[in-house]
């Protein structure tokens, strides 16, 4: 019949998620865990936005040990060594106080404990680089044997 209207067959959507081997409880538990994680993460984001000074992000941004001048030497150690906690290079020799204490083992209050003019600093860096190359060559030679 040419004038007959064809009605589309309705599509039935599944009402349940089909799990392998019919294990519906595994899917339900997984969805529950995902829901809990989303709620916790959402709560943390909301809390951080509402409380920027006490939220998680403010705790992450704070260093564990205060270092006001960011020279690598904590404020407590600046006091111990007698250096200025507000100047990264107390003796103004071109090396930060942290570099002098931890790397070069020099006195961060005495500019003449190791002259660190730009030329001397380049010499120190070149020596470190040469030491590195020598260690690398030694390891390379040992690995070929």
PDB file of C-alpha atoms in Angstrom:
ATOM      1  CA  UNK A   1       0.000   0.000   0.000  1.00  0.00           C
ATOM      2  CA  UNK A   2       1.661   3.159  -1.179  1.00  0.00           C
ATOM      3  CA  UNK A   3      -0.053   5.618   1.209  1.00  0.00           C
ATOM      4  CA  UNK A   4       0.660   3.611   4.325  1.00  0.00           C
ATOM      5  CA  UNK A   5       2.633   5.430   7.025  1.00  0.00           C
ATOM      6  CA  UNK A   6       5.426   3.384   8.444  1.00  0.00           C
ATOM      7  CA  UNK A   7       5.868   3.815  12.153  1.00  0.00           C
ATOM      8  CA  UNK A   8       9.483   3.549  13.399  1.00  0.00           C
ATOM      9  CA  UNK A   9      10.164   0.770  15.826  1.00  0.00           C
ATOM     10  CA  UNK A  10      11.071   2.234  19.231  1.00  0.00           C
ATOM     11  CA  UNK A  11      14.598   1.481  20.403  1.00  0.00           C
ATOM     12  CA  UNK A  12      14.874   0.001  23.828  1.00  0.00           C
ATOM     13  CA  UNK A  13      17.835   1.255  25.798  1.00  0.00           C
ATOM     14  CA  UNK A  14      19.354  -1.106  28.337  1.00  0.00           C
ATOM     15  CA  UNK A  15      18.269  -0.339  31.848  1.00  0.00           C
ATOM     16  CA  UNK A  16      21.324  -1.999  33.376  1.00  0.00           C
ATOM     17  CA  UNK A  17      24.986  -2.007  32.507  1.00  0.00           C
ATOM     18  CA  UNK A  18      25.930  -5.423  31.292  1.00  0.00           C
ATOM     19  CA  UNK A  19      28.986  -6.687  33.097  1.00  0.00           C
ATOM     20  CA  UNK A  20      31.206  -9.499  31.925  1.00  0.00           C
ATOM     21  CA  UNK A  21      30.105 -12.790  33.443  1.00  0.00           C
ATOM     22  CA  UNK A  22      27.052 -11.032  34.862  1.00  0.00           C
ATOM     23  CA  UNK A  23      29.040  -9.492  37.727  1.00  0.00           C
ATOM     24  CA  UNK A  24      26.864  -6.435  38.454  1.00  0.00           C
ATOM     25  CA  UNK A  25      28.223  -5.922  41.972  1.00  0.00           C
ATOM     26  CA  UNK A  26      31.733  -5.162  40.669  1.00  0.00           C
ATOM     27  CA  UNK A  27      30.374  -2.389  38.476  1.00  0.00           C
ATOM     28  CA  UNK A  28      28.279  -0.975  41.308  1.00  0.00           C
ATOM     29  CA  UNK A  29      31.288  -0.917  43.653  1.00  0.00           C
ATOM     30  CA  UNK A  30      33.461   0.724  40.969  1.00  0.00           C
ATOM     31  CA  UNK A  31      30.857   3.420  40.338  1.00  0.00           C
ATOM     32  CA  UNK A  32      30.531   4.017  44.080  1.00  0.00           C
ATOM     33  CA  UNK A  33      34.298   4.461  44.454  1.00  0.00           C
ATOM     34  CA  UNK A  34      34.435   6.839  41.480  1.00  0.00           C
ATOM     35  CA  UNK A  35      31.575   8.836  43.000  1.00  0.00           C
ATOM     36  CA  UNK A  36      33.311   9.097  46.370  1.00  0.00           C
ATOM     37  CA  UNK A  37      36.577  10.241  44.732  1.00  0.00           C
ATOM     38  CA  UNK A  38      34.715  12.905  42.746  1.00  0.00           C
ATOM     39  CA  UNK A  39      32.985  14.186  45.879  1.00  0.00           C
ATOM     40  CA  UNK A  40      36.269  14.373  47.832  1.00  0.00           C
ATOM     41  CA  UNK A  41      38.135  16.139  45.012  1.00  0.00           C
ATOM     42  CA  UNK A  42      35.237  18.517  44.468  1.00  0.00           C
ATOM     43  CA  UNK A  43      35.116  19.301  48.180  1.00  0.00           C
ATOM     44  CA  UNK A  44      38.848  20.079  48.247  1.00  0.00           C
ATOM     45  CA  UNK A  45      38.539  22.383  45.247  1.00  0.00           C
ATOM     46  CA  UNK A  46      35.540  24.147  46.796  1.00  0.00           C
ATOM     47  CA  UNK A  47      37.327  24.514  50.155  1.00  0.00           C
ATOM     48  CA  UNK A  48      40.439  25.961  48.513  1.00  0.00           C
ATOM     49  CA  UNK A  49      38.363  28.521  46.622  1.00  0.00           C
ATOM     50  CA  UNK A  50      36.455  29.535  49.759  1.00  0.00           C
ATOM     51  CA  UNK A  51      39.546  29.642  52.004  1.00  0.00           C
ATOM     52  CA  UNK A  52      42.549  30.688  49.922  1.00  0.00           C
ATOM     53  CA  UNK A  53      44.726  31.576  52.921  1.00  0.00           C
ATOM     54  CA  UNK A  54      44.169  28.295  54.773  1.00  0.00           C
ATOM     55  CA  UNK A  55      43.367  25.928  51.912  1.00  0.00           C
ATOM     56  CA  UNK A  56      45.538  23.142  50.604  1.00  0.00           C
ATOM     57  CA  UNK A  57      47.145  25.315  47.933  1.00  0.00           C
ATOM     58  CA  UNK A  58      48.510  27.731  50.544  1.00  0.00           C
ATOM     59  CA  UNK A  59      50.115  24.815  52.389  1.00  0.00           C
ATOM     60  CA  UNK A  60      51.764  23.529  49.223  1.00  0.00           C
ATOM     61  CA  UNK A  61      53.164  26.953  48.358  1.00  0.00           C
ATOM     62  CA  UNK A  62      54.853  27.386  51.746  1.00  0.00           C
ATOM     63  CA  UNK A  63      58.327  25.907  52.023  1.00  0.00           C
ATOM     64  CA  UNK A  64      58.839  23.483  54.877  1.00  0.00           C
ATOM     65  CA  UNK A  65      61.785  25.526  56.157  1.00  0.00           C
ATOM     66  CA  UNK A  66      61.562  29.322  55.824  1.00  0.00           C
ATOM     67  CA  UNK A  67      64.184  30.936  53.579  1.00  0.00           C
ATOM     68  CA  UNK A  68      63.326  34.645  53.267  1.00  0.00           C
ATOM     69  CA  UNK A  69      66.007  35.492  50.685  1.00  0.00           C
ATOM     70  CA  UNK A  70      65.713  32.189  48.757  1.00  0.00           C
ATOM     71  CA  UNK A  71      69.459  31.605  48.748  1.00  0.00           C
ATOM     72  CA  UNK A  72      69.247  27.941  49.742  1.00  0.00           C
ATOM     73  CA  UNK A  73      70.198  28.590  53.348  1.00  0.00           C
ATOM     74  CA  UNK A  74      67.254  28.490  55.762  1.00  0.00           C
ATOM     75  CA  UNK A  75      66.600  31.425  58.069  1.00  0.00           C
ATOM     76  CA  UNK A  76      67.605  29.256  61.046  1.00  0.00           C
ATOM     77  CA  UNK A  77      70.959  28.448  59.426  1.00  0.00           C
ATOM     78  CA  UNK A  78      71.408  32.108  58.389  1.00  0.00           C
ATOM     79  CA  UNK A  79      71.257  32.919  62.112  1.00  0.00           C
ATOM     80  CA  UNK A  80      73.703  30.106  62.927  1.00  0.00           C
ATOM     81  CA  UNK A  81      76.238  31.288  60.313  1.00  0.00           C
ATOM     82  CA  UNK A  82      75.640  34.961  61.101  1.00  0.00           C
ATOM     83  CA  UNK A  83      74.543  35.820  57.577  1.00  0.00           C
ATOM     84  CA  UNK A  84      71.800  38.252  56.571  1.00  0.00           C
ATOM     85  CA  UNK A  85      68.502  36.354  56.085  1.00  0.00           C
ATOM     86  CA  UNK A  86      67.294  39.105  53.741  1.00  0.00           C
ATOM     87  CA  UNK A  87      70.318  39.111  51.400  1.00  0.00           C
ATOM     88  CA  UNK A  88      70.976  36.063  49.218  1.00  0.00           C
ATOM     89  CA  UNK A  89      74.690  36.976  49.032  1.00  0.00           C
ATOM     90  CA  UNK A  90      75.698  38.405  52.410  1.00  0.00           C
ATOM     91  CA  UNK A  91      79.353  39.035  51.504  1.00  0.00           C
ATOM     92  CA  UNK A  92      78.522  40.134  47.931  1.00  0.00           C
ATOM     93  CA  UNK A  93      81.121  37.889  46.330  1.00  0.00           C
ATOM     94  CA  UNK A  94      78.873  36.548  43.577  1.00  0.00           C
ATOM     95  CA  UNK A  95      77.924  33.289  45.298  1.00  0.00           C
ATOM     96  CA  UNK A  96      74.742  32.864  47.287  1.00  0.00           C
ATOM     97  CA  UNK A  97      75.080  31.992  50.954  1.00  0.00           C
ATOM     98  CA  UNK A  98      73.652  28.545  50.199  1.00  0.00           C
ATOM     99  CA  UNK A  99      76.219  27.926  47.445  1.00  0.00           C
ATOM    100  CA  UNK A 100      79.058  28.903  49.768  1.00  0.00           C
ATOM    101  CA  UNK A 101      77.910  26.624  52.589  1.00  0.00           C
ATOM    102  CA  UNK A 102      76.731  23.574  50.628  1.00  0.00           C
ATOM    103  CA  UNK A 103      78.736  23.574  47.390  1.00  0.00           C
ATOM    104  CA  UNK A 104      82.001  25.442  47.833  1.00  0.00           C
ATOM    105  CA  UNK A 105      82.372  25.065  51.636  1.00  0.00           C
ATOM    106  CA  UNK A 106      83.493  28.647  52.049  1.00  0.00           C
ATOM    107  CA  UNK A 107      82.589  31.331  54.587  1.00  0.00           C
ATOM    108  CA  UNK A 108      79.412  33.109  53.428  1.00  0.00           C
ATOM    109  CA  UNK A 109      80.393  36.196  55.480  1.00  0.00           C
ATOM    110  CA  UNK A 110      83.886  36.560  54.041  1.00  0.00           C
ATOM    111  CA  UNK A 111      84.169  37.631  50.415  1.00  0.00           C
ATOM    112  CA  UNK A 112      87.836  36.669  50.444  1.00  0.00           C
ATOM    113  CA  UNK A 113      87.376  33.093  51.668  1.00  0.00           C
ATOM    114  CA  UNK A 114      87.265  32.242  47.993  1.00  0.00           C
ATOM    115  CA  UNK A 115      87.184  35.093  45.573  1.00  0.00           C
ATOM    116  CA  UNK A 116      84.109  34.650  43.456  1.00  0.00           C
ATOM    117  CA  UNK A 117      84.475  37.283  40.814  1.00  0.00           C
ATOM    118  CA  UNK A 118      82.898  36.287  37.539  1.00  0.00           C
ATOM    119  CA  UNK A 119      86.267  34.944  36.330  1.00  0.00           C
ATOM    120  CA  UNK A 120      86.811  32.898  39.497  1.00  0.00           C
ATOM    121  CA  UNK A 121      83.256  31.631  39.366  1.00  0.00           C
ATOM    122  CA  UNK A 122      83.810  30.507  35.768  1.00  0.00           C
ATOM    123  CA  UNK A 123      86.991  28.721  36.861  1.00  0.00           C
ATOM    124  CA  UNK A 124      85.076  26.925  39.647  1.00  0.00           C
ATOM    125  CA  UNK A 125      82.297  25.912  37.252  1.00  0.00           C
ATOM    126  CA  UNK A 126      84.852  24.760  34.673  1.00  0.00           C
ATOM    127  CA  UNK A 127      86.593  22.655  37.344  1.00  0.00           C
ATOM    128  CA  UNK A 128      83.274  21.059  38.293  1.00  0.00           C
ATOM    129  CA  UNK A 129      82.559  20.370  34.626  1.00  0.00           C
ATOM    130  CA  UNK A 130      86.010  18.842  34.113  1.00  0.00           C
ATOM    131  CA  UNK A 131      85.526  16.640  37.189  1.00  0.00           C
ATOM    132  CA  UNK A 132      82.189  15.504  35.774  1.00  0.00           C
ATOM    133  CA  UNK A 133      83.757  14.688  32.392  1.00  0.00           C
ATOM    134  CA  UNK A 134      86.553  12.748  34.091  1.00  0.00           C
ATOM    135  CA  UNK A 135      84.063  10.695  36.155  1.00  0.00           C
ATOM    136  CA  UNK A 136      82.008  10.049  33.023  1.00  0.00           C
ATOM    137  CA  UNK A 137      85.084   8.936  31.058  1.00  0.00           C
ATOM    138  CA  UNK A 138      86.099   6.621  33.903  1.00  0.00           C
ATOM    139  CA  UNK A 139      82.645   5.018  33.959  1.00  0.00           C
ATOM    140  CA  UNK A 140      82.620   4.721  30.169  1.00  0.00           C
ATOM    141  CA  UNK A 141      86.041   3.062  30.165  1.00  0.00           C
ATOM    142  CA  UNK A 142      85.014   0.610  32.914  1.00  0.00           C
ATOM    143  CA  UNK A 143      81.825  -0.334  31.051  1.00  0.00           C
ATOM    144  CA  UNK A 144      83.782  -1.222  27.884  1.00  0.00           C
ATOM    145  CA  UNK A 145      86.046  -3.686  29.732  1.00  0.00           C
TER     146      UNK A 145
END
